[in-house]
Amino acid sequence: MDLSSPTECLLSMCEQQFALEDYQGGVPRWCTGCGDNAILAAVQRLCRDEALRPERTVFVSGIGCSSRFPHYMKTYGFHGIHGRALPVAEGVKMSRPELTVFVNTGDGDCCSIGAAHWIHAIRYNMDLTVFLHDNQVYGLTKKQASPTSPQGTRTNTTPGGSYLAALNPLSVTLGVQNVSFVAQAVDWIPELLYDIVKAAYRHKGLSFVRILQRCPEWLPDAWEPWMQDPNRVQVLHHADGLQPSAALSKIYRNQREHDPLDLDAAREIAGHVDAIPVGILYRDPSVPCYEQTRGGERIVTPERTRAGLNAELDKYTVWPEVK
Ligand code: SF4
Ligand code: MG
């Protein structure tokens, strides 16, 4: 911790404890039963348990239902531009590397208009935690097909059923150079959702978590077959990955041991659809973050900014003539 300022010294003297209320912002306007509520609960719990200082935590989002997330966190936040959550978050992280930066983005926001930013954010591997709220539809604009809508999905733009096979965000992410963390969660298993969100936060580098999210308003039956049959969820476990509790393992018996360092196996698992894989597909902590690659001395700090401004202003100084 930087103790150079009096404020930091004072804060460091008292070991801070936080309650959930310290992170709870406005009352969510999401529909009843919307999976975004479960994701918000898991993230607020994470912030409390990890004692994240609200004034040093930032949530950045794009546009869409899930992108209302920063309004519901009592931290700093930026409800941004459609598809541009990732570059905004990268700018925040480059300017203030000491901040904890989260990104909330939807399937339309990330995988359609924001797809180019998504690919390059994975490649840059900055220390960000990214949650893809994937409900397979544009929810805010009232039911249009998104890139992750399964083929045949009836929406307002595809009344006869969508024509194209769905894009798989896990496979795409696992195909990009410098990928360092990929996981999948479902909003209806809170224990695993929390464990995955925590593992993502603790990873140093860009953590990409696809969360299958219910949208009861527009696609109420989308996940029903998987919710009704626990065997259609495959829990990935490993000594270096998730270790589900005994109680959870009694319900979710379909489990597979998977080493998160095995990229080939992760790519194979990413394609499974009959049983949804839930857990950490890939994690490689040795991939360098962009912040390190670029060199810490080039990162903007208040001191560097002040020195730069002074140097600029000195150009216009009229010095008294020396006789
Ligand atoms: Fe959630 Fe769907 Fe309602 Fe949007 S429209 S708040 S995604 S349930
Ligand atoms: Mg969506």
mmCIF file of N, CA, C and O in Angstrom, residues 30 58-72 76-89 92 101-106 109-110 131 133:
data_model
loop_
_atom_site.group_PDB
_atom_site.id
_atom_site.type_symbol
_atom_site.label_atom_id
_atom_site.label_comp_id
_atom_site.label_asym_id
_atom_site.label_seq_id
_atom_site.Cartn_x
_atom_site.Cartn_y
_atom_site.Cartn_z
ATOM 1 N N TRP A 30 -34.240 -4.480 -12.427
ATOM 2 C CA TRP A 30 -34.377 -5.665 -13.270
ATOM 3 C C TRP A 30 -35.695 -6.368 -12.965
ATOM 4 O O TRP A 30 -36.244 -6.265 -11.853
ATOM 5 N N VAL A 58 -14.043 -0.055 -9.048
ATOM 6 C CA VAL A 58 -14.767 0.548 -10.176
ATOM 7 C C VAL A 58 -15.495 -0.545 -10.966
ATOM 8 O O VAL A 58 -14.897 -1.591 -11.270
ATOM 9 N N PHE A 59 -16.746 -0.298 -11.282
ATOM 10 C CA PHE A 59 -17.500 -1.179 -12.173
ATOM 11 C C PHE A 59 -17.777 -0.421 -13.467
ATOM 12 O O PHE A 59 -18.324 0.685 -13.429
ATOM 13 N N VAL A 60 -17.380 -1.016 -14.578
ATOM 14 C CA VAL A 60 -17.575 -0.389 -15.892
ATOM 15 C C VAL A 60 -18.512 -1.284 -16.701
ATOM 16 O O VAL A 60 -18.374 -2.515 -16.690
ATOM 17 N N SER A 61 -19.454 -0.658 -17.399
ATOM 18 C CA SER A 61 -20.389 -1.453 -18.207
ATOM 19 C C SER A 61 -20.619 -0.763 -19.541
ATOM 20 O O SER A 61 -20.188 0.371 -19.767
ATOM 21 N N GLY A 62 -21.327 -1.470 -20.413
ATOM 22 C CA GLY A 62 -21.686 -0.905 -21.714
ATOM 23 C C GLY A 62 -23.145 -0.482 -21.697
ATOM 24 O O GLY A 62 -23.551 0.336 -20.878
ATOM 25 N N ILE A 63 -23.931 -1.052 -22.604
ATOM 26 C CA ILE A 63 -25.372 -0.755 -22.664
ATOM 27 C C ILE A 63 -26.142 -2.078 -22.716
ATOM 28 O O ILE A 63 -25.739 -3.006 -23.400
ATOM 29 N N GLY A 64 -27.250 -2.099 -22.009
ATOM 30 C CA GLY A 64 -28.084 -3.302 -21.956
ATOM 31 C C GLY A 64 -28.603 -3.481 -20.537
ATOM 32 O O GLY A 64 -28.240 -2.710 -19.642
ATOM 33 N N CYS A 65 -29.447 -4.478 -20.333
ATOM 34 C CA CYS A 65 -29.991 -4.692 -18.979
ATOM 35 C C CYS A 65 -28.858 -4.884 -17.975
ATOM 36 O O CYS A 65 -28.801 -4.228 -16.933
ATOM 37 N N SER A 66 -27.934 -5.793 -18.282
ATOM 38 C CA SER A 66 -26.868 -6.095 -17.316
ATOM 39 C C SER A 66 -25.963 -4.894 -17.089
ATOM 40 O O SER A 66 -25.323 -4.777 -16.046
ATOM 41 N N SER A 67 -25.914 -3.999 -18.051
ATOM 42 C CA SER A 67 -25.024 -2.853 -17.928
ATOM 43 C C SER A 67 -25.537 -1.807 -16.942
ATOM 44 O O SER A 67 -24.868 -0.800 -16.690
ATOM 45 N N ARG A 68 -26.702 -2.050 -16.354
ATOM 46 C CA ARG A 68 -27.153 -1.170 -15.271
ATOM 47 C C ARG A 68 -26.425 -1.498 -13.962
ATOM 48 O O ARG A 68 -26.633 -0.844 -12.935
ATOM 49 N N PHE A 69 -25.588 -2.517 -14.006
ATOM 50 C CA PHE A 69 -24.899 -3.010 -12.813
ATOM 51 C C PHE A 69 -24.229 -1.912 -11.970
ATOM 52 O O PHE A 69 -24.410 -1.875 -10.755
ATOM 53 N N PRO A 70 -23.442 -0.997 -12.582
ATOM 54 C CA PRO A 70 -22.748 0.008 -11.746
ATOM 55 C C PRO A 70 -23.705 0.853 -10.907
ATOM 56 O O PRO A 70 -23.321 1.326 -9.829
ATOM 57 N N HIS A 71 -24.960 1.039 -11.365
ATOM 58 C CA HIS A 71 -25.911 1.841 -10.589
ATOM 59 C C HIS A 71 -26.242 1.180 -9.257
ATOM 60 O O HIS A 71 -26.674 1.851 -8.321
ATOM 61 N N TYR A 72 -26.067 -0.131 -9.193
ATOM 62 C CA TYR A 72 -26.494 -0.867 -8.015
ATOM 63 C C TYR A 72 -25.329 -1.189 -7.084
ATOM 64 O O TYR A 72 -25.490 -1.927 -6.118
ATOM 65 N N TYR A 76 -17.279 3.308 -7.269
ATOM 66 C CA TYR A 76 -17.227 4.107 -8.482
ATOM 67 C C TYR A 76 -17.747 3.267 -9.646
ATOM 68 O O TYR A 76 -17.699 2.026 -9.608
ATOM 69 N N GLY A 77 -18.237 3.907 -10.667
ATOM 70 C CA GLY A 77 -18.766 3.156 -11.797
ATOM 71 C C GLY A 77 -18.876 4.022 -13.026
ATOM 72 O O GLY A 77 -18.808 5.258 -12.956
ATOM 73 N N PHE A 78 -18.984 3.368 -14.158
ATOM 74 C CA PHE A 78 -19.122 4.074 -15.436
ATOM 75 C C PHE A 78 -20.067 3.261 -16.300
ATOM 76 O O PHE A 78 -19.742 2.162 -16.737
ATOM 77 N N HIS A 79 -21.285 3.770 -16.503
ATOM 78 C CA HIS A 79 -22.274 3.127 -17.373
ATOM 79 C C HIS A 79 -22.061 3.736 -18.742
ATOM 80 O O HIS A 79 -22.470 4.864 -18.996
ATOM 81 N N GLY A 80 -21.382 2.987 -19.591
ATOM 82 C CA GLY A 80 -20.751 3.632 -20.737
ATOM 83 C C GLY A 80 -21.488 3.590 -22.052
ATOM 84 O O GLY A 80 -22.683 3.856 -22.131
ATOM 85 N N ILE A 81 -20.753 3.215 -23.062
ATOM 86 C CA ILE A 81 -21.219 3.282 -24.444
ATOM 87 C C ILE A 81 -21.384 1.853 -24.944
ATOM 88 O O ILE A 81 -20.634 0.956 -24.552
ATOM 89 N N HIS A 82 -22.346 1.639 -25.832
ATOM 90 C CA HIS A 82 -22.628 0.285 -26.296
ATOM 91 C C HIS A 82 -21.386 -0.378 -26.886
ATOM 92 O O HIS A 82 -20.780 0.142 -27.829
ATOM 93 N N GLY A 83 -21.006 -1.505 -26.297
ATOM 94 C CA GLY A 83 -19.875 -2.282 -26.802
ATOM 95 C C GLY A 83 -18.519 -1.790 -26.360
ATOM 96 O O GLY A 83 -17.505 -2.407 -26.687
ATOM 97 N N ARG A 84 -18.486 -0.675 -25.630
ATOM 98 C CA ARG A 84 -17.189 -0.064 -25.306
ATOM 99 C C ARG A 84 -16.807 -0.192 -23.837
ATOM 100 O O ARG A 84 -15.929 0.539 -23.349
ATOM 101 N N ALA A 85 -17.411 -1.108 -23.122
ATOM 102 C CA ALA A 85 -17.066 -1.246 -21.701
ATOM 103 C C ALA A 85 -15.588 -1.597 -21.540
ATOM 104 O O ALA A 85 -14.900 -1.035 -20.677
ATOM 105 N N LEU A 86 -15.093 -2.495 -22.376
ATOM 106 C CA LEU A 86 -13.713 -2.965 -22.188
ATOM 107 C C LEU A 86 -12.669 -1.869 -22.426
ATOM 108 O O LEU A 86 -11.780 -1.692 -21.588
ATOM 109 N N PRO A 87 -12.741 -1.103 -23.525
ATOM 110 C CA PRO A 87 -11.735 -0.041 -23.658
ATOM 111 C C PRO A 87 -11.818 1.016 -22.564
ATOM 112 O O PRO A 87 -10.781 1.555 -22.145
ATOM 113 N N VAL A 88 -13.030 1.308 -22.085
ATOM 114 C CA VAL A 88 -13.128 2.273 -20.974
ATOM 115 C C VAL A 88 -12.433 1.695 -19.736
ATOM 116 O O VAL A 88 -11.636 2.369 -19.068
ATOM 117 N N ALA A 89 -12.700 0.419 -19.453
ATOM 118 C CA ALA A 89 -12.084 -0.218 -18.285
ATOM 119 C C ALA A 89 -10.563 -0.262 -18.431
ATOM 120 O O ALA A 89 -9.817 -0.053 -17.461
ATOM 121 N N VAL A 92 -9.195 3.093 -17.547
ATOM 122 C CA VAL A 92 -9.183 3.296 -16.087
ATOM 123 C C VAL A 92 -7.980 2.572 -15.488
ATOM 124 O O VAL A 92 -7.228 3.114 -14.669
ATOM 125 N N VAL A 101 -10.791 -3.179 -10.921
ATOM 126 C CA VAL A 101 -11.723 -2.831 -12.001
ATOM 127 C C VAL A 101 -12.492 -4.081 -12.463
ATOM 128 O O VAL A 101 -11.884 -5.096 -12.822
ATOM 129 N N PHE A 102 -13.817 -3.967 -12.413
ATOM 130 C CA PHE A 102 -14.705 -5.017 -12.908
ATOM 131 C C PHE A 102 -15.409 -4.511 -14.168
ATOM 132 O O PHE A 102 -15.646 -3.305 -14.313
ATOM 133 N N VAL A 103 -15.796 -5.453 -15.022
ATOM 134 C CA VAL A 103 -16.555 -5.104 -16.231
ATOM 135 C C VAL A 103 -17.802 -5.984 -16.287
ATOM 136 O O VAL A 103 -17.717 -7.197 -16.102
ATOM 137 N N ASN A 104 -18.952 -5.349 -16.512
ATOM 138 C CA ASN A 104 -20.199 -6.089 -16.728
ATOM 139 C C ASN A 104 -20.687 -5.798 -18.134
ATOM 140 O O ASN A 104 -20.890 -4.641 -18.505
ATOM 141 N N THR A 105 -20.860 -6.856 -18.901
ATOM 142 C CA THR A 105 -21.245 -6.678 -20.298
ATOM 143 C C THR A 105 -22.208 -7.799 -20.687
ATOM 144 O O THR A 105 -22.139 -8.899 -20.139
ATOM 145 N N GLY A 106 -23.110 -7.504 -21.618
ATOM 146 C CA GLY A 106 -24.069 -8.525 -22.049
ATOM 147 C C GLY A 106 -23.623 -9.204 -23.332
ATOM 148 O O GLY A 106 -22.605 -8.839 -23.933
ATOM 149 N N ASP A 109 -23.850 -6.666 -26.135
ATOM 150 C CA ASP A 109 -22.841 -5.628 -25.911
ATOM 151 C C ASP A 109 -21.433 -6.136 -26.240
ATOM 152 O O ASP A 109 -20.678 -5.472 -26.953
ATOM 153 N N CYS A 110 -21.087 -7.308 -25.734
ATOM 154 C CA CYS A 110 -19.718 -7.827 -25.872
ATOM 155 C C CYS A 110 -19.497 -8.558 -27.194
ATOM 156 O O CYS A 110 -18.496 -8.337 -27.865
ATOM 157 N N PHE A 131 -17.330 -9.935 -16.443
ATOM 158 C CA PHE A 131 -18.487 -10.819 -16.360
ATOM 159 C C PHE A 131 -19.339 -10.638 -17.611
ATOM 160 O O PHE A 131 -19.861 -9.544 -17.866
ATOM 161 N N HIS A 133 -22.722 -11.382 -18.982
ATOM 162 C CA HIS A 133 -24.069 -11.821 -18.605
ATOM 163 C C HIS A 133 -24.737 -12.308 -19.892
ATOM 164 O O HIS A 133 -25.186 -11.490 -20.703
#
